[in-house]
PDB file of C-alpha atoms in Angstrom:
ATOM      1  CA  MET A   1      26.803   5.626   3.107  1.00 82.00           C
ATOM      2  CA  SER A   2      23.821   3.421   2.270  1.00 91.00           C
ATOM      3  CA  ASN A   3      22.432   2.521  -1.128  1.00 97.00           C
ATOM      4  CA  LEU A   4      19.287   4.442  -2.095  1.00 97.00           C
ATOM      5  CA  ILE A   5      16.209   2.383  -3.025  1.00 98.00           C
ATOM      6  CA  ASP A   6      14.600   4.297  -5.884  1.00 98.00           C
ATOM      7  CA  GLY A   7      10.855   3.804  -5.499  1.00 98.00           C
ATOM      8  CA  LYS A   8      10.063   5.995  -8.504  1.00 98.00           C
ATOM      9  CA  ALA A   9      12.136   3.844 -10.881  1.00 98.00           C
ATOM     10  CA  ILE A  10      10.813   0.548  -9.482  1.00 98.00           C
ATOM     11  CA  ALA A  11       7.205   1.810  -9.593  1.00 98.00           C
ATOM     12  CA  ALA A  12       7.677   2.902 -13.203  1.00 98.00           C
ATOM     13  CA  ARG A  13       8.868  -0.604 -14.092  1.00 98.00           C
ATOM     14  CA  VAL A  14       5.839  -2.193 -12.363  1.00 98.00           C
ATOM     15  CA  LYS A  15       3.453   0.158 -14.198  1.00 98.00           C
ATOM     16  CA  GLU A  16       5.109  -0.666 -17.523  1.00 98.00           C
ATOM     17  CA  GLU A  17       4.547  -4.366 -16.874  1.00 98.00           C
ATOM     18  CA  VAL A  18       0.910  -3.717 -15.925  1.00 98.00           C
ATOM     19  CA  ALA A  19       0.361  -1.543 -19.027  1.00 98.00           C
ATOM     20  CA  ARG A  20       1.713  -4.274 -21.284  1.00 98.00           C
ATOM     21  CA  GLU A  21      -0.420  -6.999 -19.674  1.00 97.00           C
ATOM     22  CA  ALA A  22      -3.517  -4.776 -19.669  1.00 98.00           C
ATOM     23  CA  ALA A  23      -3.064  -4.096 -23.386  1.00 97.00           C
ATOM     24  CA  GLU A  24      -2.735  -7.840 -24.064  1.00 97.00           C
ATOM     25  CA  LEU A  25      -5.894  -8.466 -22.010  1.00 97.00           C
ATOM     26  CA  ALA A  26      -7.756  -5.749 -23.956  1.00 96.00           C
ATOM     27  CA  GLN A  27      -6.936  -7.554 -27.205  1.00 96.00           C
ATOM     28  CA  ARG A  28      -8.910 -10.473 -25.798  1.00 95.00           C
ATOM     29  CA  GLY A  29     -11.859  -8.177 -25.142  1.00 96.00           C
ATOM     30  CA  ILE A  30     -11.225  -7.733 -21.422  1.00 97.00           C
ATOM     31  CA  ARG A  31     -10.665  -4.187 -20.114  1.00 97.00           C
ATOM     32  CA  ALA A  32      -9.497  -3.616 -16.572  1.00 98.00           C
ATOM     33  CA  GLY A  33     -11.346  -0.792 -14.840  1.00 98.00           C
ATOM     34  CA  LEU A  34     -10.904   0.948 -11.488  1.00 98.00           C
ATOM     35  CA  ALA A  35     -13.717   2.838  -9.779  1.00 98.00           C
ATOM     36  CA  VAL A  36     -12.533   5.363  -7.194  1.00 97.00           C
ATOM     37  CA  VAL A  37     -15.096   6.905  -4.849  1.00 98.00           C
ATOM     38  CA  ILE A  38     -14.288  10.110  -2.957  1.00 97.00           C
ATOM     39  CA  VAL A  39     -16.649  11.618  -0.412  1.00 97.00           C
ATOM     40  CA  GLY A  40     -16.096  15.292   0.422  1.00 95.00           C
ATOM     41  CA  ASP A  41     -13.304  17.601  -0.628  1.00 88.00           C
ATOM     42  CA  ASP A  42     -10.331  16.713   1.572  1.00 87.00           C
ATOM     43  CA  PRO A  43      -7.299  18.199  -0.278  1.00 87.00           C
ATOM     44  CA  ALA A  44      -4.995  15.246   0.442  1.00 84.00           C
ATOM     45  CA  SER A  45      -7.621  12.741  -0.715  1.00 88.00           C
ATOM     46  CA  ARG A  46      -8.155  14.757  -3.913  1.00 90.00           C
ATOM     47  CA  ILE A  47      -4.400  14.595  -4.678  1.00 90.00           C
ATOM     48  CA  TYR A  48      -4.402  10.820  -4.143  1.00 89.00           C
ATOM     49  CA  VAL A  49      -7.436  10.342  -6.368  1.00 91.00           C
ATOM     50  CA  ASN A  50      -5.896  12.466  -9.149  1.00 93.00           C
ATOM     51  CA  ASN A  51      -2.663  10.462  -8.941  1.00 94.00           C
ATOM     52  CA  LYS A  52      -4.596   7.216  -9.247  1.00 95.00           C
ATOM     53  CA  LYS A  53      -6.415   8.529 -12.315  1.00 95.00           C
ATOM     54  CA  LYS A  54      -3.079   9.401 -13.962  1.00 96.00           C
ATOM     55  CA  ALA A  55      -1.700   5.978 -13.145  1.00 97.00           C
ATOM     56  CA  CYS A  56      -4.741   4.302 -14.734  1.00 98.00           C
ATOM     57  CA  GLU A  57      -4.136   6.236 -17.945  1.00 97.00           C
ATOM     58  CA  ALA A  58      -0.504   5.163 -17.981  1.00 97.00           C
ATOM     59  CA  CYS A  59      -1.435   1.526 -17.347  1.00 98.00           C
ATOM     60  CA  ASN A  60      -4.201   1.055 -19.976  1.00 97.00           C
ATOM     61  CA  ILE A  61      -6.777   0.769 -17.181  1.00 98.00           C
ATOM     62  CA  ARG A  62     -10.145   2.489 -17.413  1.00 98.00           C
ATOM     63  CA  SER A  63     -10.781   4.972 -14.628  1.00 98.00           C
ATOM     64  CA  TYR A  64     -14.189   5.753 -13.169  1.00 98.00           C
ATOM     65  CA  GLU A  65     -14.433   8.526 -10.599  1.00 97.00           C
ATOM     66  CA  TYR A  66     -17.393   9.098  -8.271  1.00 97.00           C
ATOM     67  CA  ALA A  67     -17.051  12.403  -6.373  1.00 96.00           C
ATOM     68  CA  LEU A  68     -19.792  12.629  -3.734  1.00 97.00           C
ATOM     69  CA  PRO A  69     -20.599  15.569  -1.430  1.00 97.00           C
ATOM     70  CA  GLU A  70     -19.501  15.616   2.222  1.00 96.00           C
ATOM     71  CA  SER A  71     -23.163  15.260   3.223  1.00 97.00           C
ATOM     72  CA  THR A  72     -23.607  11.880   1.462  1.00 98.00           C
ATOM     73  CA  SER A  73     -25.429   9.379   3.648  1.00 98.00           C
ATOM     74  CA  GLU A  74     -24.079   5.939   4.514  1.00 98.00           C
ATOM     75  CA  GLU A  75     -27.102   4.412   2.786  1.00 98.00           C
ATOM     76  CA  ASP A  76     -26.370   6.243  -0.480  1.00 98.00           C
ATOM     77  CA  LEU A  77     -22.682   5.255  -0.445  1.00 98.00           C
ATOM     78  CA  LEU A  78     -23.509   1.631   0.228  1.00 98.00           C
ATOM     79  CA  ALA A  79     -26.005   1.723  -2.660  1.00 98.00           C
ATOM     80  CA  LEU A  80     -23.260   3.022  -4.981  1.00 98.00           C
ATOM     81  CA  VAL A  81     -20.887   0.248  -3.831  1.00 98.00           C
ATOM     82  CA  GLU A  82     -23.567  -2.356  -4.615  1.00 98.00           C
ATOM     83  CA  LYS A  83     -24.038  -0.839  -8.055  1.00 98.00           C
ATOM     84  CA  LEU A  84     -20.281  -1.002  -8.718  1.00 98.00           C
ATOM     85  CA  ASN A  85     -20.133  -4.591  -7.424  1.00 98.00           C
ATOM     86  CA  ALA A  86     -22.649  -5.535 -10.123  1.00 98.00           C
ATOM     87  CA  ASP A  87     -20.962  -3.596 -12.941  1.00 98.00           C
ATOM     88  CA  PRO A  88     -18.844  -5.903 -15.127  1.00 97.00           C
ATOM     89  CA  ALA A  89     -16.868  -2.920 -16.452  1.00 97.00           C
ATOM     90  CA  VAL A  90     -15.508  -2.297 -12.956  1.00 98.00           C
ATOM     91  CA  SER A  91     -12.702  -4.673 -11.973  1.00 98.00           C
ATOM     92  CA  GLY A  92     -11.682  -2.876  -8.777  1.00 98.00           C
ATOM     93  CA  ILE A  93     -13.421  -0.592  -6.265  1.00 98.00           C
ATOM     94  CA  LEU A  94     -11.525   1.843  -4.043  1.00 97.00           C
ATOM     95  CA  VAL A  95     -13.329   4.051  -1.565  1.00 97.00           C
ATOM     96  CA  GLN A  96     -10.918   6.806  -0.548  1.00 95.00           C
ATOM     97  CA  LEU A  97     -10.431   7.023   3.225  1.00 92.00           C
ATOM     98  CA  PRO A  98     -11.045   8.780   5.539  1.00 92.00           C
ATOM     99  CA  LEU A  99     -14.827   9.061   5.220  1.00 96.00           C
ATOM    100  CA  PRO A 100     -17.097  11.644   6.874  1.00 96.00           C
ATOM    101  CA  ARG A 101     -18.314  10.908  10.419  1.00 96.00           C
ATOM    102  CA  GLN A 102     -21.795   9.787   9.401  1.00 97.00           C
ATOM    103  CA  ILE A 103     -20.373   6.869   7.381  1.00 98.00           C
ATOM    104  CA  SER A 104     -18.931   3.699   8.912  1.00 98.00           C
ATOM    105  CA  GLU A 105     -15.664   2.770   7.187  1.00 97.00           C
ATOM    106  CA  GLN A 106     -16.072  -0.822   8.391  1.00 96.00           C
ATOM    107  CA  LYS A 107     -19.512  -1.148   6.781  1.00 98.00           C
ATOM    108  CA  VAL A 108     -18.291   0.295   3.485  1.00 98.00           C
ATOM    109  CA  ILE A 109     -15.239  -1.990   3.359  1.00 98.00           C
ATOM    110  CA  ALA A 110     -17.422  -5.004   4.172  1.00 98.00           C
ATOM    111  CA  ALA A 111     -19.847  -4.070   1.356  1.00 98.00           C
ATOM    112  CA  ILE A 112     -17.177  -4.216  -1.372  1.00 98.00           C
ATOM    113  CA  SER A 113     -17.050  -7.546  -3.160  1.00 98.00           C
ATOM    114  CA  PRO A 114     -13.870  -9.381  -2.098  1.00 98.00           C
ATOM    115  CA  GLU A 115     -13.092  -9.996  -5.803  1.00 98.00           C
ATOM    116  CA  LYS A 116     -13.133  -6.208  -6.399  1.00 98.00           C
ATOM    117  CA  ASP A 117     -11.430  -5.225  -3.153  1.00 98.00           C
ATOM    118  CA  VAL A 118      -8.188  -3.967  -4.682  1.00 98.00           C
ATOM    119  CA  ASP A 119      -7.137  -2.391  -1.361  1.00 96.00           C
ATOM    120  CA  ALA A 120      -7.315  -5.879   0.232  1.00 97.00           C
ATOM    121  CA  PHE A 121      -9.084  -4.457   3.312  1.00 96.00           C
ATOM    122  CA  HIS A 122     -12.112  -6.814   3.261  1.00 97.00           C
ATOM    123  CA  ALA A 123     -12.118  -9.415   6.049  1.00 97.00           C
ATOM    124  CA  VAL A 124     -12.116 -12.222   3.464  1.00 98.00           C
ATOM    125  CA  ASN A 125      -8.945 -10.894   1.854  1.00 97.00           C
ATOM    126  CA  VAL A 126      -7.319 -10.190   5.221  1.00 97.00           C
ATOM    127  CA  GLY A 127      -8.003 -13.800   6.191  1.00 97.00           C
ATOM    128  CA  LYS A 128      -6.515 -15.073   2.931  1.00 97.00           C
ATOM    129  CA  ILE A 129      -3.363 -13.044   3.570  1.00 96.00           C
ATOM    130  CA  MET A 130      -3.161 -14.542   7.060  1.00 95.00           C
ATOM    131  CA  ILE A 131      -3.096 -18.115   5.692  1.00 95.00           C
ATOM    132  CA  GLY A 132      -0.907 -17.209   2.710  1.00 94.00           C
ATOM    133  CA  ASP A 133      -3.462 -18.032  -0.017  1.00 95.00           C
ATOM    134  CA  PHE A 134      -4.394 -14.605  -1.332  1.00 95.00           C
ATOM    135  CA  ASP A 135      -5.688 -12.952  -4.490  1.00 93.00           C
ATOM    136  CA  PHE A 136      -4.491  -9.438  -3.626  1.00 92.00           C
ATOM    137  CA  LEU A 137      -2.046  -7.862  -1.217  1.00 95.00           C
ATOM    138  CA  PRO A 138      -2.554  -4.489   0.480  1.00 96.00           C
ATOM    139  CA  CYS A 139      -0.865  -1.957  -1.753  1.00 97.00           C
ATOM    140  CA  THR A 140       1.610  -0.375   0.648  1.00 97.00           C
ATOM    141  CA  PRO A 141       2.991  -3.590   2.216  1.00 98.00           C
ATOM    142  CA  ALA A 142       3.198  -5.191  -1.255  1.00 98.00           C
ATOM    143  CA  GLY A 143       5.134  -2.164  -2.458  1.00 98.00           C
ATOM    144  CA  CYS A 144       7.486  -2.423   0.521  1.00 98.00           C
ATOM    145  CA  LEU A 145       8.153  -6.065  -0.293  1.00 98.00           C
ATOM    146  CA  GLU A 146       8.939  -5.137  -3.882  1.00 98.00           C
ATOM    147  CA  LEU A 147      11.409  -2.519  -2.637  1.00 98.00           C
ATOM    148  CA  ILE A 148      13.091  -5.052  -0.361  1.00 98.00           C
ATOM    149  CA  ASP A 149      13.349  -7.534  -3.257  1.00 98.00           C
ATOM    150  CA  SER A 150      15.010  -4.866  -5.395  1.00 98.00           C
ATOM    151  CA  THR A 151      18.006  -4.808  -3.019  1.00 98.00           C
ATOM    152  CA  GLY A 152      18.763  -8.479  -3.648  1.00 98.00           C
ATOM    153  CA  VAL A 153      18.567  -9.109   0.098  1.00 98.00           C
ATOM    154  CA  SER A 154      16.616 -12.292   0.832  1.00 98.00           C
ATOM    155  CA  VAL A 155      14.050 -12.112   3.643  1.00 98.00           C
ATOM    156  CA  GLU A 156      14.503 -15.789   4.493  1.00 98.00           C
ATOM    157  CA  GLY A 157      16.173 -16.288   7.833  1.00 98.00           C
ATOM    158  CA  LYS A 158      16.531 -12.537   8.483  1.00 98.00           C
ATOM    159  CA  ARG A 159      15.513 -10.674  11.638  1.00 98.00           C
ATOM    160  CA  CYS A 160      12.676  -8.382  10.554  1.00 98.00           C
ATOM    161  CA  VAL A 161      11.204  -5.593  12.690  1.00 98.00           C
ATOM    162  CA  VAL A 162       8.035  -3.698  11.813  1.00 98.00           C
ATOM    163  CA  ILE A 163       7.317  -0.546  13.833  1.00 98.00           C
ATOM    164  CA  GLY A 164       3.561  -0.019  13.760  1.00 98.00           C
ATOM    165  CA  ARG A 165       0.578  -2.380  14.002  1.00 97.00           C
ATOM    166  CA  SER A 166      -2.085  -0.775  11.789  1.00 96.00           C
ATOM    167  CA  ASN A 167      -4.420  -2.949   9.766  1.00 94.00           C
ATOM    168  CA  ILE A 168      -3.343  -1.121   6.596  1.00 94.00           C
ATOM    169  CA  VAL A 169       0.451  -1.480   6.889  1.00 97.00           C
ATOM    170  CA  GLY A 170       1.941  -2.922  10.079  1.00 97.00           C
ATOM    171  CA  LYS A 171       0.012  -6.185  10.497  1.00 97.00           C
ATOM    172  CA  PRO A 172      -0.070  -7.235   6.823  1.00 97.00           C
ATOM    173  CA  MET A 173       3.592  -6.218   6.392  1.00 98.00           C
ATOM    174  CA  ALA A 174       4.535  -8.576   9.218  1.00 98.00           C
ATOM    175  CA  MET A 175       2.550 -11.409   7.627  1.00 98.00           C
ATOM    176  CA  LEU A 176       4.201 -10.950   4.231  1.00 98.00           C
ATOM    177  CA  LEU A 177       7.670 -11.060   5.812  1.00 98.00           C
ATOM    178  CA  LEU A 178       6.652 -14.157   7.785  1.00 98.00           C
ATOM    179  CA  HIS A 179       5.456 -15.844   4.569  1.00 97.00           C
ATOM    180  CA  ARG A 180       8.963 -15.200   3.207  1.00 98.00           C
ATOM    181  CA  ASN A 181      10.432 -17.045   6.206  1.00 98.00           C
ATOM    182  CA  GLY A 182      11.621 -13.951   8.029  1.00 98.00           C
ATOM    183  CA  THR A 183      11.705 -13.922  11.835  1.00 98.00           C
ATOM    184  CA  VAL A 184       9.358 -11.066  12.577  1.00 98.00           C
ATOM    185  CA  THR A 185       8.844  -8.740  15.537  1.00 98.00           C
ATOM    186  CA  ILE A 186       6.056  -6.143  15.582  1.00 98.00           C
ATOM    187  CA  CYS A 187       6.766  -3.113  17.726  1.00 98.00           C
ATOM    188  CA  HIS A 188       4.261  -0.478  18.904  1.00 96.00           C
ATOM    189  CA  SER A 189       3.685   2.232  21.504  1.00 93.00           C
ATOM    190  CA  LYS A 190       3.706  -0.277  24.373  1.00 96.00           C
ATOM    191  CA  THR A 191       6.908  -2.051  23.303  1.00 98.00           C
ATOM    192  CA  ARG A 192       9.690  -2.035  25.869  1.00 97.00           C
ATOM    193  CA  GLY A 193      13.305  -1.803  24.766  1.00 97.00           C
ATOM    194  CA  LEU A 194      12.350  -0.566  21.296  1.00 98.00           C
ATOM    195  CA  ARG A 195      15.818   0.711  20.458  1.00 98.00           C
ATOM    196  CA  GLU A 196      17.506  -2.591  21.285  1.00 98.00           C
ATOM    197  CA  ILE A 197      14.921  -4.611  19.308  1.00 98.00           C
ATOM    198  CA  CYS A 198      15.320  -2.371  16.260  1.00 98.00           C
ATOM    199  CA  ARG A 199      19.105  -2.646  16.395  1.00 98.00           C
ATOM    200  CA  GLU A 200      18.799  -6.413  15.849  1.00 98.00           C
ATOM    201  CA  ALA A 201      16.862  -5.976  12.599  1.00 98.00           C
ATOM    202  CA  ASP A 202      18.363  -6.959   9.273  1.00 98.00           C
ATOM    203  CA  ILE A 203      15.200  -5.501   7.709  1.00 98.00           C
ATOM    204  CA  LEU A 204      13.475  -2.593   9.456  1.00 98.00           C
ATOM    205  CA  VAL A 205      10.089  -1.253   8.312  1.00 98.00           C
ATOM    206  CA  ALA A 206       8.959   2.031   9.947  1.00 98.00           C
ATOM    207  CA  ALA A 207       5.219   2.721   9.764  1.00 98.00           C
ATOM    208  CA  VAL A 208       4.555   4.702  12.921  1.00 96.00           C
ATOM    209  CA  GLY A 209       3.496   8.131  11.615  1.00 94.00           C
ATOM    210  CA  LYS A 210       5.993  10.182  13.625  1.00 95.00           C
ATOM    211  CA  PRO A 211       8.562  12.372  11.853  1.00 96.00           C
ATOM    212  CA  LYS A 212      12.179  11.199  12.139  1.00 96.00           C
ATOM    213  CA  PHE A 213      11.197   8.685  14.841  1.00 97.00           C
ATOM    214  CA  VAL A 214      13.863   6.148  13.821  1.00 98.00           C
ATOM    215  CA  THR A 215      17.308   7.495  14.678  1.00 98.00           C
ATOM    216  CA  ALA A 216      20.736   6.205  13.688  1.00 98.00           C
ATOM    217  CA  ASP A 217      21.300   4.504  17.073  1.00 98.00           C
ATOM    218  CA  MET A 218      18.222   2.319  16.432  1.00 98.00           C
ATOM    219  CA  VAL A 219      19.583   0.843  13.187  1.00 98.00           C
ATOM    220  CA  LYS A 220      21.914  -2.126  12.690  1.00 98.00           C
ATOM    221  CA  GLU A 221      24.857  -1.473  10.404  1.00 98.00           C
ATOM    222  CA  GLY A 222      24.052  -2.627   6.868  1.00 98.00           C
ATOM    223  CA  ALA A 223      20.303  -3.085   7.516  1.00 98.00           C
ATOM    224  CA  VAL A 224      17.586  -2.565   4.885  1.00 98.00           C
ATOM    225  CA  VAL A 225      15.432   0.345   6.095  1.00 98.00           C
ATOM    226  CA  ILE A 226      11.980   0.886   4.550  1.00 98.00           C
ATOM    227  CA  ASP A 227      10.323   4.178   5.537  1.00 98.00           C
ATOM    228  CA  VAL A 228       6.543   4.106   5.105  1.00 98.00           C
ATOM    229  CA  GLY A 229       5.987   7.449   6.866  1.00 96.00           C
ATOM    230  CA  MET A 230       4.831  10.611   5.122  1.00 92.00           C
ATOM    231  CA  ASN A 231       4.875  13.591   7.469  1.00 91.00           C
ATOM    232  CA  ARG A 232       4.912  17.312   6.799  1.00 86.00           C
ATOM    233  CA  LEU A 233       7.223  19.439   8.927  1.00 84.00           C
ATOM    234  CA  GLU A 234       6.484  22.980  10.115  1.00 83.00           C
ATOM    235  CA  ASN A 235       8.549  24.362   7.237  1.00 85.00           C
ATOM    236  CA  GLY A 236       6.294  22.533   4.772  1.00 82.00           C
ATOM    237  CA  LYS A 237       8.846  19.907   3.783  1.00 89.00           C
ATOM    238  CA  LEU A 238       7.944  16.207   3.643  1.00 89.00           C
ATOM    239  CA  CYS A 239       9.805  13.700   5.739  1.00 94.00           C
ATOM    240  CA  GLY A 240       9.383  10.111   6.773  1.00 97.00           C
ATOM    241  CA  ASP A 241       9.419   8.204  10.033  1.00 98.00           C
ATOM    242  CA  VAL A 242      13.188   7.764   9.659  1.00 98.00           C
ATOM    243  CA  ASP A 243      15.836  10.412  10.300  1.00 97.00           C
ATOM    244  CA  PHE A 244      17.104   9.944   6.754  1.00 97.00           C
ATOM    245  CA  ASP A 245      20.335  11.937   6.817  1.00 96.00           C
ATOM    246  CA  ALA A 246      21.602  10.245   9.968  1.00 98.00           C
ATOM    247  CA  VAL A 247      20.349   6.721   9.253  1.00 98.00           C
ATOM    248  CA  ARG A 248      21.749   6.591   5.704  1.00 98.00           C
ATOM    249  CA  GLU A 249      25.237   6.682   7.252  1.00 98.00           C
ATOM    250  CA  VAL A 250      24.473   3.363   9.027  1.00 98.00           C
ATOM    251  CA  ALA A 251      22.012   1.430   6.859  1.00 98.00           C
ATOM    252  CA  GLY A 252      22.967  -0.715   3.900  1.00 98.00           C
ATOM    253  CA  TRP A 253      19.839   0.224   1.953  1.00 98.00           C
ATOM    254  CA  ILE A 254      17.276   2.964   2.605  1.00 98.00           C
ATOM    255  CA  THR A 255      14.144   4.434   0.972  1.00 98.00           C
ATOM    256  CA  PRO A 256      13.862   8.208   0.611  1.00 97.00           C
ATOM    257  CA  VAL A 257      10.775  10.305   1.442  1.00 96.00           C
ATOM    258  CA  PRO A 258       9.350  11.327  -0.943  1.00 94.00           C
ATOM    259  CA  GLY A 259      10.247   8.944  -3.779  1.00 96.00           C
ATOM    260  CA  GLY A 260      10.363   5.667  -1.907  1.00 97.00           C
ATOM    261  CA  VAL A 261       7.255   3.757  -0.734  1.00 97.00           C
ATOM    262  CA  GLY A 262       4.745   6.361  -1.982  1.00 95.00           C
ATOM    263  CA  PRO A 263       5.073   5.677  -5.720  1.00 96.00           C
ATOM    264  CA  MET A 264       4.987   1.938  -5.061  1.00 97.00           C
ATOM    265  CA  THR A 265       1.587   2.071  -3.360  1.00 96.00           C
ATOM    266  CA  ILE A 266      -0.125   3.331  -6.513  1.00 96.00           C
ATOM    267  CA  ALA A 267       1.863   0.973  -8.732  1.00 98.00           C
ATOM    268  CA  MET A 268       0.701  -1.989  -6.679  1.00 98.00           C
ATOM    269  CA  LEU A 269      -2.891  -0.721  -6.858  1.00 98.00           C
ATOM    270  CA  MET A 270      -2.586  -0.898 -10.651  1.00 98.00           C
ATOM    271  CA  ARG A 271      -1.241  -4.461 -10.392  1.00 98.00           C
ATOM    272  CA  ASN A 272      -4.130  -5.430  -8.087  1.00 98.00           C
ATOM    273  CA  THR A 273      -6.687  -3.955 -10.518  1.00 98.00           C
ATOM    274  CA  LEU A 274      -5.213  -6.015 -13.348  1.00 98.00           C
ATOM    275  CA  SER A 275      -5.242  -9.133 -11.141  1.00 97.00           C
ATOM    276  CA  ALA A 276      -8.897  -8.437 -10.295  1.00 98.00           C
ATOM    277  CA  ALA A 277      -9.800  -8.242 -13.993  1.00 98.00           C
ATOM    278  CA  LYS A 278      -8.082 -11.587 -14.571  1.00 97.00           C
ATOM    279  CA  LEU A 279      -9.790 -13.141 -11.534  1.00 96.00           C
ATOM    280  CA  GLN A 280     -13.270 -12.027 -12.575  1.00 97.00           C
ATOM    281  CA  ASN A 281     -12.777 -13.237 -16.135  1.00 95.00           C
ATOM    282  CA  ARG A 282     -11.150 -16.516 -15.036  1.00 92.00           C
ATOM    283  CA  VAL A 283      -7.928 -15.691 -16.863  1.00 91.00           C
ATOM    284  CA  GLN A 284      -4.942 -17.705 -15.660  1.00 79.00           C
ATOM    285  CA  ALA A 285      -2.292 -15.438 -14.090  1.00 62.00           C
TER     286      ALA A 285
END
């Protein structure tokens, strides 16, 4: 039976650290602030935005919400982003994805100032992550790394497999593991011999978006298994990309869904917002 990696507890610790540092920063007259922009009324996006607002309150970070109608034009959204870029009260800008069809996500991401890009999606920040000289890390991969660190297992020298090659999780996750001197393989829909590759992994990160995709026969005994997936079954229950009940009998460490990576993503967003406030005010980290 594997050890459970408690994302809720680790996220709570990160948010406590952020709250303390944000309060110290406020005493120096610097208030961290996060602007979240939501376009339309997608229920899942609304839940995420509400959770981010609660996290800001808990972390002594000001929260600014901009709820725009589904019909908002690309021009109007880009104008709002420019306004927020120029606002010194706003340390970080997050535009909730997905956006309506009439708006280019790429254009919106490119319009956000790299110093306020707390999602770390801007090409400048992606490039900095590539060379290992970054200001922010994408929230989900950074959270995954924090969860791996909590196990006490060192990435250095380990065989690491990431299933999924998205710009949001898979690719940056691979780079972070590489920066830690892991030997990294990225797997995807065209990968041959996926099961055999996964079975070699000391650290396995599943970010494929398919319920219970990773089965017990794909996991090396004693491996650290990080499940990024968040899928809803026909019965309404949430599950990850890993067949949790079966894999926990093989793995050494495993994240649950929910309660694993999810809470860490928001905690790392809070950390990025604090880092952005320090960066913009030239405060030494």
